[in-house]
XYZ file of C-alpha atoms in Angstrom:
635
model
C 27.641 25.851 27.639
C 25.776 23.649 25.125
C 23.504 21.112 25.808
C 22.884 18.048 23.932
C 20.209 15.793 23.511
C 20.202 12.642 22.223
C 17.526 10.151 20.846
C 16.643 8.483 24.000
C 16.326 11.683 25.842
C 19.447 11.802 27.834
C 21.675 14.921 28.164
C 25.262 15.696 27.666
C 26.603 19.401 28.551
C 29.576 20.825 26.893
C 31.468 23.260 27.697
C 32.359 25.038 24.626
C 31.146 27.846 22.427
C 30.820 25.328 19.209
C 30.965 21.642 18.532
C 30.624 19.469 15.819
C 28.608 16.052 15.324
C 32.178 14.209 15.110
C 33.576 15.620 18.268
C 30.260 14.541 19.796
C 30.385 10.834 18.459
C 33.897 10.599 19.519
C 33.259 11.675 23.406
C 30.588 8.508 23.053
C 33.041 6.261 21.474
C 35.605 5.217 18.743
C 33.378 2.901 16.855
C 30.500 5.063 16.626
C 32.731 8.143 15.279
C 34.384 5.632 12.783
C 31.237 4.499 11.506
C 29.499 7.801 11.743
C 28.452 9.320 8.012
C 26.203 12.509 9.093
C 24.279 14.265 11.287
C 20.924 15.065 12.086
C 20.398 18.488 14.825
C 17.376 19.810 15.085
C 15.813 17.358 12.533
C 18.399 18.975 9.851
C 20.627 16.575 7.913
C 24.323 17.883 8.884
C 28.037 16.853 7.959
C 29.970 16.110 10.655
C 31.863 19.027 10.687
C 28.879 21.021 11.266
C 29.439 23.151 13.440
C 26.800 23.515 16.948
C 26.410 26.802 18.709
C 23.208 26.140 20.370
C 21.176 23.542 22.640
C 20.557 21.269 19.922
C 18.863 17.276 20.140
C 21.257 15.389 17.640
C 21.528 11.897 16.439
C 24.489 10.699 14.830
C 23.760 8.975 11.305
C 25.449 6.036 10.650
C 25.226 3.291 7.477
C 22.507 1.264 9.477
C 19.965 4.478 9.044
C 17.992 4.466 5.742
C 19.430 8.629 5.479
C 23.138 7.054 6.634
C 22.790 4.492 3.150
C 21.584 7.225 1.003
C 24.184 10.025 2.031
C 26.663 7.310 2.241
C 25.716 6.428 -1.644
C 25.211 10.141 -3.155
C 29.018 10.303 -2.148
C 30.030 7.444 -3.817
C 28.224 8.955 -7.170
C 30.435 12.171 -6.122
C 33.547 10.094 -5.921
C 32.561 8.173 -9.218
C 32.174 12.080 -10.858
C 35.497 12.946 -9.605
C 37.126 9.592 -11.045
C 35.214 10.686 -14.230
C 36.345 14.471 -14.281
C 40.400 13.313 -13.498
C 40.411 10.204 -16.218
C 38.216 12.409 -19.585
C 38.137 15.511 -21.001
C 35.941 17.673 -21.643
C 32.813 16.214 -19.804
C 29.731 17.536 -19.126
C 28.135 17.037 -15.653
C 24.718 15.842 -15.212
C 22.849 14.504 -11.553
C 24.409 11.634 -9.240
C 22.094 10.949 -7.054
C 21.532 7.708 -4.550
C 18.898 5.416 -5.279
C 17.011 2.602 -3.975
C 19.675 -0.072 -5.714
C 23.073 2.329 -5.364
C 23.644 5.284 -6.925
C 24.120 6.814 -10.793
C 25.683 9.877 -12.297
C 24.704 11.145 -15.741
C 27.672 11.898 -18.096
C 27.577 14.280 -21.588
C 30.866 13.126 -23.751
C 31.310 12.802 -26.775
C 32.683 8.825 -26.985
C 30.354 6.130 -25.279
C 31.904 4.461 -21.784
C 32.555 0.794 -22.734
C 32.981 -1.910 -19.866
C 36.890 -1.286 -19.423
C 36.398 2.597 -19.303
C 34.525 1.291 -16.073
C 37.089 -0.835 -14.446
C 39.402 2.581 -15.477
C 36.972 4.446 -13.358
C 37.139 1.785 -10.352
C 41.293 2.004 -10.127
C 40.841 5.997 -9.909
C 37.645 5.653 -7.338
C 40.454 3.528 -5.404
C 43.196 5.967 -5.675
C 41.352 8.792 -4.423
C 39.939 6.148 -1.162
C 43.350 5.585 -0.654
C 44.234 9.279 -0.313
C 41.054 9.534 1.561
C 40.381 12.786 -0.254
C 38.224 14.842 2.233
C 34.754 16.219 1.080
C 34.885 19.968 1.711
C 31.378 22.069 1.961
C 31.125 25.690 1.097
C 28.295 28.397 0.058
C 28.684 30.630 -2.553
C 26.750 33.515 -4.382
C 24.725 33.398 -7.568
C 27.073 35.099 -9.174
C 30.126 32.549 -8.025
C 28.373 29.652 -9.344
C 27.888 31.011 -12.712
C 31.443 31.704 -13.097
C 32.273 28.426 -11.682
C 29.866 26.640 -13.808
C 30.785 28.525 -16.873
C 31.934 25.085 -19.231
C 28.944 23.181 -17.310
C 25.480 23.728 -18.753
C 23.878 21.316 -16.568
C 24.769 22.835 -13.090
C 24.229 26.089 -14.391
C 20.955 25.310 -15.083
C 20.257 24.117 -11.921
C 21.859 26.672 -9.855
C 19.552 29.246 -12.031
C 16.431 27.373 -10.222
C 18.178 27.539 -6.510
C 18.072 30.065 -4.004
C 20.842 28.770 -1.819
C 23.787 27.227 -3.580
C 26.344 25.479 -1.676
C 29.254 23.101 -3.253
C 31.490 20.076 -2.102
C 34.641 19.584 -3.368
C 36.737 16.389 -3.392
C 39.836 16.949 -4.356
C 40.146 19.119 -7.857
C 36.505 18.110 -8.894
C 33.266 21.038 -7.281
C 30.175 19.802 -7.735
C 27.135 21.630 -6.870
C 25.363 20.196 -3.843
C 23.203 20.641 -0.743
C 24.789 17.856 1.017
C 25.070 16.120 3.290
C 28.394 14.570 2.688
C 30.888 11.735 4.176
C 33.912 13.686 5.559
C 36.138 11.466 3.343
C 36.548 9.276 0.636
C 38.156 6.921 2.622
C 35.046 5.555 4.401
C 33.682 4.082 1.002
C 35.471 1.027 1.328
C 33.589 -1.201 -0.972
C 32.006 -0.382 -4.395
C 31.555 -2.090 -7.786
C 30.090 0.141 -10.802
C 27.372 -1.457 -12.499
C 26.164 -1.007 -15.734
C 26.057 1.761 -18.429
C 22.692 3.113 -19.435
C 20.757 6.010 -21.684
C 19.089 8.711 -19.720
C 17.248 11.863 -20.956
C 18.229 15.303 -19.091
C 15.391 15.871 -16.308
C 13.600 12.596 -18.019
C 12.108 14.427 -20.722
C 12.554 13.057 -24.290
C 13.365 15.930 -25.903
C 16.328 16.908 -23.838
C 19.528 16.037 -25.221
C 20.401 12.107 -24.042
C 23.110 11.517 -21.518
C 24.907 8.168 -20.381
C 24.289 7.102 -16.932
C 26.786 4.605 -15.047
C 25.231 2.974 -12.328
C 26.903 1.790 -8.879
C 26.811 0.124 -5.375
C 28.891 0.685 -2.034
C 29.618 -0.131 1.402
C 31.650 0.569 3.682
C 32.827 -2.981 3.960
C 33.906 -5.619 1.616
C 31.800 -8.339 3.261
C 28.653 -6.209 2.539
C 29.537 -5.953 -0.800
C 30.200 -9.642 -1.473
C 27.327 -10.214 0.378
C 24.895 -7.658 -1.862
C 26.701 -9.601 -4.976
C 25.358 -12.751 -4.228
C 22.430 -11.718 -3.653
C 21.949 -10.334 -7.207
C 23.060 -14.177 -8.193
C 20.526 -15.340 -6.786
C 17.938 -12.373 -7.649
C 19.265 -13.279 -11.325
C 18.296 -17.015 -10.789
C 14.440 -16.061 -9.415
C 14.094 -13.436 -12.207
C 10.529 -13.642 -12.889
C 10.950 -12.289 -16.560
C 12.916 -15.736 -17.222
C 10.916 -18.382 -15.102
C 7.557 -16.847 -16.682
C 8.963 -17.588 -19.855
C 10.270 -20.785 -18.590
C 6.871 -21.986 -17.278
C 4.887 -20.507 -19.804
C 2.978 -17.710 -17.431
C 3.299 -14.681 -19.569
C 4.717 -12.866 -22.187
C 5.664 -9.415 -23.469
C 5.321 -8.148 -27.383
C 6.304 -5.080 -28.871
C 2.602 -4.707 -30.782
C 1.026 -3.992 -26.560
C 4.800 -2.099 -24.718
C 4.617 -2.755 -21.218
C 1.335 -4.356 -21.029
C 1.577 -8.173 -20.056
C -0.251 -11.470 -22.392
C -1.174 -13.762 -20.061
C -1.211 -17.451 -20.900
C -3.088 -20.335 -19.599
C -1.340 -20.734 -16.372
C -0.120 -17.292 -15.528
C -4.654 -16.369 -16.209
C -4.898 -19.314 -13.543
C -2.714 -17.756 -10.560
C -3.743 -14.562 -11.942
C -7.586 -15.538 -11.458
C -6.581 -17.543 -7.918
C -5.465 -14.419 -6.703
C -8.516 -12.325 -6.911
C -10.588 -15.520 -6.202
C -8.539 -15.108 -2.633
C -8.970 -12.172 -2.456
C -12.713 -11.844 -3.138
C -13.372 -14.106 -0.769
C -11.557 -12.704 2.297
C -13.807 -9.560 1.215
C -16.958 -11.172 1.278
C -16.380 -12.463 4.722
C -16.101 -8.481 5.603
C -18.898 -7.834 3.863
C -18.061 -6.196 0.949
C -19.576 -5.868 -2.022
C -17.527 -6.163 -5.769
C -18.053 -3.361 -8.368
C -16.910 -3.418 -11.967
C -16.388 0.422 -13.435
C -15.264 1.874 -16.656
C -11.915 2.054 -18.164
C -12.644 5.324 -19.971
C -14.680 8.154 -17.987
C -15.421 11.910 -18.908
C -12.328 14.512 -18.524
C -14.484 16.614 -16.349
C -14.623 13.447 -14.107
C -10.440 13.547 -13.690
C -10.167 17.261 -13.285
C -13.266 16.705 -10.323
C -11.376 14.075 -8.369
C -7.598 16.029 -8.793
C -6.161 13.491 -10.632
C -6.005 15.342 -13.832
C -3.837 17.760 -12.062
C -1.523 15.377 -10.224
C -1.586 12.508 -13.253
C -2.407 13.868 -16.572
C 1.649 13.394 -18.042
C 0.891 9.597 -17.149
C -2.522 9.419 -18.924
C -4.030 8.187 -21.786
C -6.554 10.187 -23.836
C -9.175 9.580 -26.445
C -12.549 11.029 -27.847
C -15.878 9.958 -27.775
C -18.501 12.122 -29.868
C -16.117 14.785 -29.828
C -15.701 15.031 -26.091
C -12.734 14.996 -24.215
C -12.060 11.174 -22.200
C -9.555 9.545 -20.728
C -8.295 5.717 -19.735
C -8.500 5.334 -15.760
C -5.268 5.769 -14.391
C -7.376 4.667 -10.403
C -10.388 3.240 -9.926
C -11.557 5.767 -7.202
C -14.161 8.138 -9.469
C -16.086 5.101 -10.805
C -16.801 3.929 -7.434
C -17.792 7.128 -6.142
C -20.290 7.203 -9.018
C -21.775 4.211 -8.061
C -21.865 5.497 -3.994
C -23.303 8.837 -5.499
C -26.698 6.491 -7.247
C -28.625 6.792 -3.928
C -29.093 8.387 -0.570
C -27.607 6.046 2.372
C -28.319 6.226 5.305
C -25.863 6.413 8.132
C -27.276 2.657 8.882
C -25.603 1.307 5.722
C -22.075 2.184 6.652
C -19.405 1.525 6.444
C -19.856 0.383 2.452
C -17.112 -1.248 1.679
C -16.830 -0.867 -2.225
C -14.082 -3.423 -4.077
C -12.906 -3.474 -7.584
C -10.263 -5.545 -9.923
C -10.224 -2.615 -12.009
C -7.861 -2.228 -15.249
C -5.984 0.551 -15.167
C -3.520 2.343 -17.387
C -0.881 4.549 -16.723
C 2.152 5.836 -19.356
C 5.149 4.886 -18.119
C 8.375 5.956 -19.851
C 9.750 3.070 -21.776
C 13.269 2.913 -20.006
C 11.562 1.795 -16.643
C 9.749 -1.098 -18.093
C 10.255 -3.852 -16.567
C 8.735 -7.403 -16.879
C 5.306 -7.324 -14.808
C 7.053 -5.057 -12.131
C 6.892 -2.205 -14.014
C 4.278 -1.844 -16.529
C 1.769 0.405 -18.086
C -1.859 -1.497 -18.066
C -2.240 -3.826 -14.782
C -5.313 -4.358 -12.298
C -5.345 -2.939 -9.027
C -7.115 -4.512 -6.407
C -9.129 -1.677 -5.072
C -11.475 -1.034 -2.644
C -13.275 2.201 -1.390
C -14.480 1.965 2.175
C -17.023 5.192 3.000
C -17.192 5.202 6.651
C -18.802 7.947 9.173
C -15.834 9.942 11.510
C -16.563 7.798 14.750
C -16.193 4.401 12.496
C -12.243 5.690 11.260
C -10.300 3.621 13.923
C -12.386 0.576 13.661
C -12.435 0.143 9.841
C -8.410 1.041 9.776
C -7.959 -1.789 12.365
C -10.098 -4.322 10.585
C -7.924 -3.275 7.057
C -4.909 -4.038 9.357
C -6.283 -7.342 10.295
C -6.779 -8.822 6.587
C -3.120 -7.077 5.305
C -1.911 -9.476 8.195
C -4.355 -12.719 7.313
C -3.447 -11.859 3.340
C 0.761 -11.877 3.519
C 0.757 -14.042 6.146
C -0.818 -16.703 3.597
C 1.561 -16.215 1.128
C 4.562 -16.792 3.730
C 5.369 -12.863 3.441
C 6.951 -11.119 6.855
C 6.180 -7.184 6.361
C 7.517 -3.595 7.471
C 4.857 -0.567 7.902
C 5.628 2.948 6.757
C 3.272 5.977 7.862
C 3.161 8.675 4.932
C 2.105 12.092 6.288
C 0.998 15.837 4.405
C 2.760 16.158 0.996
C 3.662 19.811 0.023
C 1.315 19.991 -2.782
C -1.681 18.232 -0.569
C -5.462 19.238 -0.953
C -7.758 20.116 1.600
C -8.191 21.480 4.775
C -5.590 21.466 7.149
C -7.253 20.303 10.599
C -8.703 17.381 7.976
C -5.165 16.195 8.064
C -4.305 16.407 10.823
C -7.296 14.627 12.335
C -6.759 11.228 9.763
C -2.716 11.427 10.521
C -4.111 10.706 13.997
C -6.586 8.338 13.008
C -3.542 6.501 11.145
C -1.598 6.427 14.102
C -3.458 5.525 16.515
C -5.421 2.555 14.783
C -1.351 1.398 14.301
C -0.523 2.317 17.964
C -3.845 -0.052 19.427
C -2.748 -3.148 17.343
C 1.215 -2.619 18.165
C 2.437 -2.158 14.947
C 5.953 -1.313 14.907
C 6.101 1.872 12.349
C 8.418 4.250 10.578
C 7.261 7.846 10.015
C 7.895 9.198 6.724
C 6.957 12.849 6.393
C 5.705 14.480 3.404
C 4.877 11.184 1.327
C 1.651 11.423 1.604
C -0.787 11.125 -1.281
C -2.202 14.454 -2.684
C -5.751 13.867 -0.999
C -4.496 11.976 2.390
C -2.095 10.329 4.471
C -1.530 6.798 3.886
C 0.133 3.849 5.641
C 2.302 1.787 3.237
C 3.145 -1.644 3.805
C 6.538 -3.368 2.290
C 6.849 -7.032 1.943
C 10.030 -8.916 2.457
C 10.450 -12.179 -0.150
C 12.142 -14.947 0.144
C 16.051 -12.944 -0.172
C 15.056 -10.255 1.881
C 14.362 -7.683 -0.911
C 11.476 -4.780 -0.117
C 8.188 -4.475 -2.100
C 5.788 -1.562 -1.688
C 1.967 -3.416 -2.427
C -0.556 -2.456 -0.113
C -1.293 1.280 1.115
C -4.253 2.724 3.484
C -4.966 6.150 2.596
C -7.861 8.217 4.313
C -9.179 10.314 2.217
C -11.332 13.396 3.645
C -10.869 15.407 0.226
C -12.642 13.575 -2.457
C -15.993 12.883 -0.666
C -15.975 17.161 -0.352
C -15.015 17.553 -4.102
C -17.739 15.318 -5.276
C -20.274 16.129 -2.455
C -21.231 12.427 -1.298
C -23.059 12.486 1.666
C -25.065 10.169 4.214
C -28.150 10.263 6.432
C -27.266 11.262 9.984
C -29.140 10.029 13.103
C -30.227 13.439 13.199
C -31.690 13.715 9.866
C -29.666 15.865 8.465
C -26.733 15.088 5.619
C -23.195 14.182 7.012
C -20.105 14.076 4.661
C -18.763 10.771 5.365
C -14.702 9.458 5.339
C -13.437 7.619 2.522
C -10.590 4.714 2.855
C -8.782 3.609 -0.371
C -6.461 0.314 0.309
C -4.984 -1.891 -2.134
C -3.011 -5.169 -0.254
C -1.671 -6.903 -2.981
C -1.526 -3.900 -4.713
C -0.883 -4.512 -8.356
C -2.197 -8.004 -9.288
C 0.580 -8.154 -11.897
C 3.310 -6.344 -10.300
C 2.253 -8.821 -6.785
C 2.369 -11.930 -9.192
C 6.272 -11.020 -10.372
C 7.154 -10.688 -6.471
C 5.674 -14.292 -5.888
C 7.313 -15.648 -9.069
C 10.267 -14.736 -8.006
C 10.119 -15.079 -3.771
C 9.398 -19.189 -4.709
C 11.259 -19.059 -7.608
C 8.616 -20.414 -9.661
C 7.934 -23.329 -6.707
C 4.176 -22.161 -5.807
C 1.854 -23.667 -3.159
C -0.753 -26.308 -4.648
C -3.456 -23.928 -4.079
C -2.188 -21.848 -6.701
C 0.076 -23.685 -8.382
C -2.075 -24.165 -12.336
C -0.382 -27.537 -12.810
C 0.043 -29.578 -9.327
C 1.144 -33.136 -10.703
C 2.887 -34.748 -13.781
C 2.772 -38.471 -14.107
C 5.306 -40.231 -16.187
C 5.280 -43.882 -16.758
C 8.706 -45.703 -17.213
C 8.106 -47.386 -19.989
C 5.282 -47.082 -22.665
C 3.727 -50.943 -21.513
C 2.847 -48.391 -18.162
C 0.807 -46.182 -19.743
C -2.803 -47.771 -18.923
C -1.853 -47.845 -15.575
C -0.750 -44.428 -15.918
C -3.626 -43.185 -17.702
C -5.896 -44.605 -15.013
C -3.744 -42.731 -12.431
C -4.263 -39.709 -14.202
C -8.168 -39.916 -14.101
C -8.179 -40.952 -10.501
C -6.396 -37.851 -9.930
C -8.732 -35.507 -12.247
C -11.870 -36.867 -10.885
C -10.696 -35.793 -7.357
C -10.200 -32.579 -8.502
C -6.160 -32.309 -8.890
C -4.639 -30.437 -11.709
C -2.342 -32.930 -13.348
C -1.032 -33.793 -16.797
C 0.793 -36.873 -18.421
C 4.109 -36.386 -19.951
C 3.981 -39.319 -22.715
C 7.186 -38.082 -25.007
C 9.385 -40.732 -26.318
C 12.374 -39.505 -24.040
C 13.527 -41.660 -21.212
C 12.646 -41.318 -17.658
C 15.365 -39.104 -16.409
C 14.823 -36.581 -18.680
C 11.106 -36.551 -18.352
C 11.974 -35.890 -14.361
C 14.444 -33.119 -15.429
C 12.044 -31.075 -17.427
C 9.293 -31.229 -15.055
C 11.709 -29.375 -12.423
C 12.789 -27.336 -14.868
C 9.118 -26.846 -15.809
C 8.464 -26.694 -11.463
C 5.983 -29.011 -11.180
C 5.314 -29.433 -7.605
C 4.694 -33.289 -7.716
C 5.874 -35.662 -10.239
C 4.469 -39.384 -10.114
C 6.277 -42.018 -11.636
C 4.087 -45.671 -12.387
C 6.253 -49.008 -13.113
C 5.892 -52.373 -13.249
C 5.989 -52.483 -9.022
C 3.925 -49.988 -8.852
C 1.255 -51.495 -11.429
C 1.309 -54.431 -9.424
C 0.765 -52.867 -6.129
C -1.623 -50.619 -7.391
C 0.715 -47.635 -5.750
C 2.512 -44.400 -7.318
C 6.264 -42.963 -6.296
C 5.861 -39.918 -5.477
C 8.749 -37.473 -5.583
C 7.669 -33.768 -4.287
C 9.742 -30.292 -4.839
C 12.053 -30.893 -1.844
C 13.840 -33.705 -3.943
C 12.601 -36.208 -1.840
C 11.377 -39.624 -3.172
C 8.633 -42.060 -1.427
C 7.723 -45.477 -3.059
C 4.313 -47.258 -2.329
C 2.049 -44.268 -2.019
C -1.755 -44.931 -2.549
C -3.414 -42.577 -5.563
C -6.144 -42.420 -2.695
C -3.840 -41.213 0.037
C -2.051 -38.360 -2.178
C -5.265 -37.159 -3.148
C -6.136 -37.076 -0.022
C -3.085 -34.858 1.207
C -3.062 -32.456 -2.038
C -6.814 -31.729 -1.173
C -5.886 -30.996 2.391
C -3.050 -28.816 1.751
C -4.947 -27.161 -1.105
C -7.961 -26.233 1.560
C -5.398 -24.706 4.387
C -3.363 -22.721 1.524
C -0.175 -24.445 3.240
C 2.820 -22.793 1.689
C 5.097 -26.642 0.852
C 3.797 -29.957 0.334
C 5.041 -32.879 2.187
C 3.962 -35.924 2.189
């Protein structure tokens, strides 16, 4: 007799020695057995054809879980390897895993893949779905997988490193593998292989360069079509091309991976923190400026050294040892550590727009989303033990009030212990609770995710959703009991005595730069007045307008509106054109009716057109929307 349990806590006995995951999702029902992918008993990632001998709690995985998508996707890198191995010689196997946009495998052979040697590659993928080749699982010894691995240096390398080696077949091609797999080819229905790309062995430059093919699946057509699109219109808000476009920012080869801002990208750059600054004030914080470049003793104090120093960037000052910031954190406990507070004083609530730099390989550049000098914004809130709960629930509060402003609906992630954490034990434990329950009293729907942690404390993540429903990781809570012991801060008790007080470090928009490439491209260039650097164009129709223009145009400035006055000798149509092209919100056109009126036409970013508009009443309605940060303007 087993006995199964399943997520919502009911039971199922069976009356057998040994079952597997599929036999079980077939006694609940056909559809859930055709769409099942894996397995997870005991909180142990299973194929199907696992087999159960024991009371076990099992939930069947299917594409809808986030482990379903990623199992479901390292297969379809497996059946992209096989496709490889059966259409070239002589190939040398790298990795395949999934990743957040598909999956890859890296390739050693001797001629570069070209763009048909991919659609070669599809037609064998499709063969092999057709035969629904199974995935078959075994373990083998040490000794097995070297002779197996004999003519493949890469997974003899890695099977050196393992302890337990286990390998899938499909069809004539082994690959080594801890699995999870699909039982069969045949459930990847729907794939479409990418791109071709360089990629280091293990990411390290001075490993021999491999070529990595990238890919996407699902098991249905629809959702394939469907992801397609998507990347049409992804391709259409890429921020890299309306920045350009609009003149926000640019990248040069003399600064790699660190942004020039222009005019108007330094004005919704400087809105931002202007927002931002002043939600904080409200809360009572206070704003700190620290140094890029701090003492090495100062890195290898707080940790980081240990945990950052590949990413860091290094100089000397009077023949000491220094480095660029890579966080803000050590500067602002330098500036907590200047006095004695009393228990009184806190929570502090310490914020900073502090540059930071961090060496990212070039590969992974990637307009403002991906970059290697951007400004964080930071704060540090020291709090006593009993103040925890409160001060997470207030953080929750303004994460709400901040993406809420920008139109942004949200998931919540809670990161627990890391393997390579620091600190004591019952520390962690006691802020994984204080995470969990400040989320539990405001209702926050959560998903656990063990392990991803930060080195010195758990952390709650938050991922925005834009306008196409794409995920962004910006803000993070992490409590942090660690650093306040490494760098001894203390407090004042009640008692007299010194306490060691709590330290919070959040970030909601995160990176200012990476945050201002997710709103670029979530209104496509289309932002709300209130940060929009140019709000209004006015073009006359004719050059005998232009007074009347002109005096429209001061009206405007004098009320504080940010307007220009496109006077090019190019007709009217064309003026209109490039100021959508351009994305200017509101575009006022003056004629001879509207001279003699003393009115505007007004035509706004929805397309729509309105004759006889008083200067006065626009003004009126800009200001207004500008002052409740609404997200369109309508007149």
């Amino acid at each position: 007799m087993i006995v199964i349990t399943f997520p919502d806590a009911s039971k199922v006995q069976y009356k057998k020695k040994s079952i597997t995951p599929l036999e079980i999702a077939e006694d609940i029902g056909a559809g859930l057995a055709k769409a099942a992918i894996a397995a997870k008993v005991d909180d142990l990632l299973v194929d199907l054809s696992f087999p159960i001998k024991k009371d076990a709690a099992i939930k069947i995985i299917t594409f809808k879980d986030d482990e379903g998508k990623e199992i479901f996707r390292h297969s379809s890198a497996h059946l992209m390897a096989a496709a490889v191995d059966n259409l070239f010689k002589n190939v040398k196997f790298g990795i395949g895993p999934a990743v957040e946009e598909g999956f890859y495998y890296d390739f050693d052979i001797k001629k570069p893949f070209t763009p048909s040697d991919l659609a070669k590659i599809e037609g064998e993928m499709r063969r092999l779905v057709k035969e629904d080749v199974k995935f078959i699982r075994k373990d083998i010894s040490k000794k097995e997988a070297e002779v197996l691995f004999k003519n493949q240096p890469y997974k003899s390398e890695m099977a050196k490193e393992l302890d337990k080696i286990s390998v899938y077949a499909l069809g004539k091609f082994v690959d080594l593998c801890k699995g999870p797999h699909i039982s069969s080819a045949g459930k990847i229905e729907a794939f479409k292989l990418m791109k071709i790309a360089g990629a280091y062995w293990k990411g390290n430059s001075s490993n021999k360069q491999l070529q990595r093919i990238y890919g996407i699946s699902f098991p249905s057509s629809k959702e394939l079509n469907k992801y397609l699109k998507l990347l049409e219109e992804a391709e259409k808000r890429d921020h890299r091309k309306i920045g350009k476009q609009m003149g926000l920012f640019s990248m040069h080869e003399e600064a790699p991976g660190m942004p020039f801002f222009h005019d108007k990208g330094t004005f919704i750059f400087d809105e931002l923190i202007k927002y931002m600054i002043c939600e904080m004030r409200k809360l009572g914080y206070e704003i700190n400026k620290t140094p890029m470049i701090l003492n090495k003793q100062l890195w290898l104090q707080s940790g980081h050294w240990d945990h950052y120093k590949e990413s860091m960037y290094y100089t000397k000052i009077d023949e000491a040892d220094y480095a660029v910031k890579p966080m803000n954190c050590p500067g602002n406990i330098l500036i907590f550590k200047t006095k004695q507070h009393s228990y009184r004083e806190l929570p502090i609530k310490a914020g900073e727009f502090g540059l930071v730099h961090r060496h990212e390989l070039s590969g992974v550049l990637s307009g403002l989303f991906r970059v290697r000098a951007f400004t964080q914004d930071d704060a540090h809130v020291f709090c006593t033990e009993e103040q925890i709960k409160d001060q997470i629930i207030e953080l929750l509060d303004l994460v709400e009030r901040v993406y809420s402003t920008f139109g942004f609906e949200y998931e919540v992630e809670l990161s627990t212990k890391p393997a390579k954490a620091m600190g004591d034990p019952k520390k962690w434990d006691m802020a994984e609770t204080a995470l969990e329950d400040a989320l539990k009293a405001k209702k926050i729907k959560f998903k656990l995710n063990p392990g991803d942690g930060a080195f010195y404390g758990p952390k709650i993540d938050f991922h925005i959703k834009d306008a196409i429903g794409r995920k962004w990781q910006c803000g993070t809570i992490q409590l942090d009991f660690s650093m306040p012991e490494k760098f001894d801060l203390t407090y004042e008790g009640k008692d007299g005595k010194k306490h060691r007080p709590v330290m919070l470090h959040r970030t909601i928009l995160g990176s200012i730069e990476r945050f201002m490439g997710v709103l670029i491209e979530h209104y496509s260039g289309w932002f709300p007045l209130w940060i929009n650097p140019l709000q209004a164009r006015v073009i006359a129709v004719s050059d005998k307008f232009n007074k009347y223009a002109l005096k429209v145009l001061d009206e405007l400035k004098e009320n504080g509106i940010r307007v220009d006055f496109d006077d090019r000798a190019e007709s009217t149509g064309k003026k209109v054109r490039d100021a959508q092209l351009e994305k200017v919100p509101i575009v006022i056109n003056v004629g001879e009716k509207e001279e003699k009126a003393k009115t505007i036409a007004v035509r706004t970013s929805d397309g729509k057109l309105k004759f006889g508009v008083k200067v006065s009443s626009l003004i009126s309605k800009i200001n207004d929307n500008v002052e409740k940060k609404e997200l369109e303007f309508k007149l």
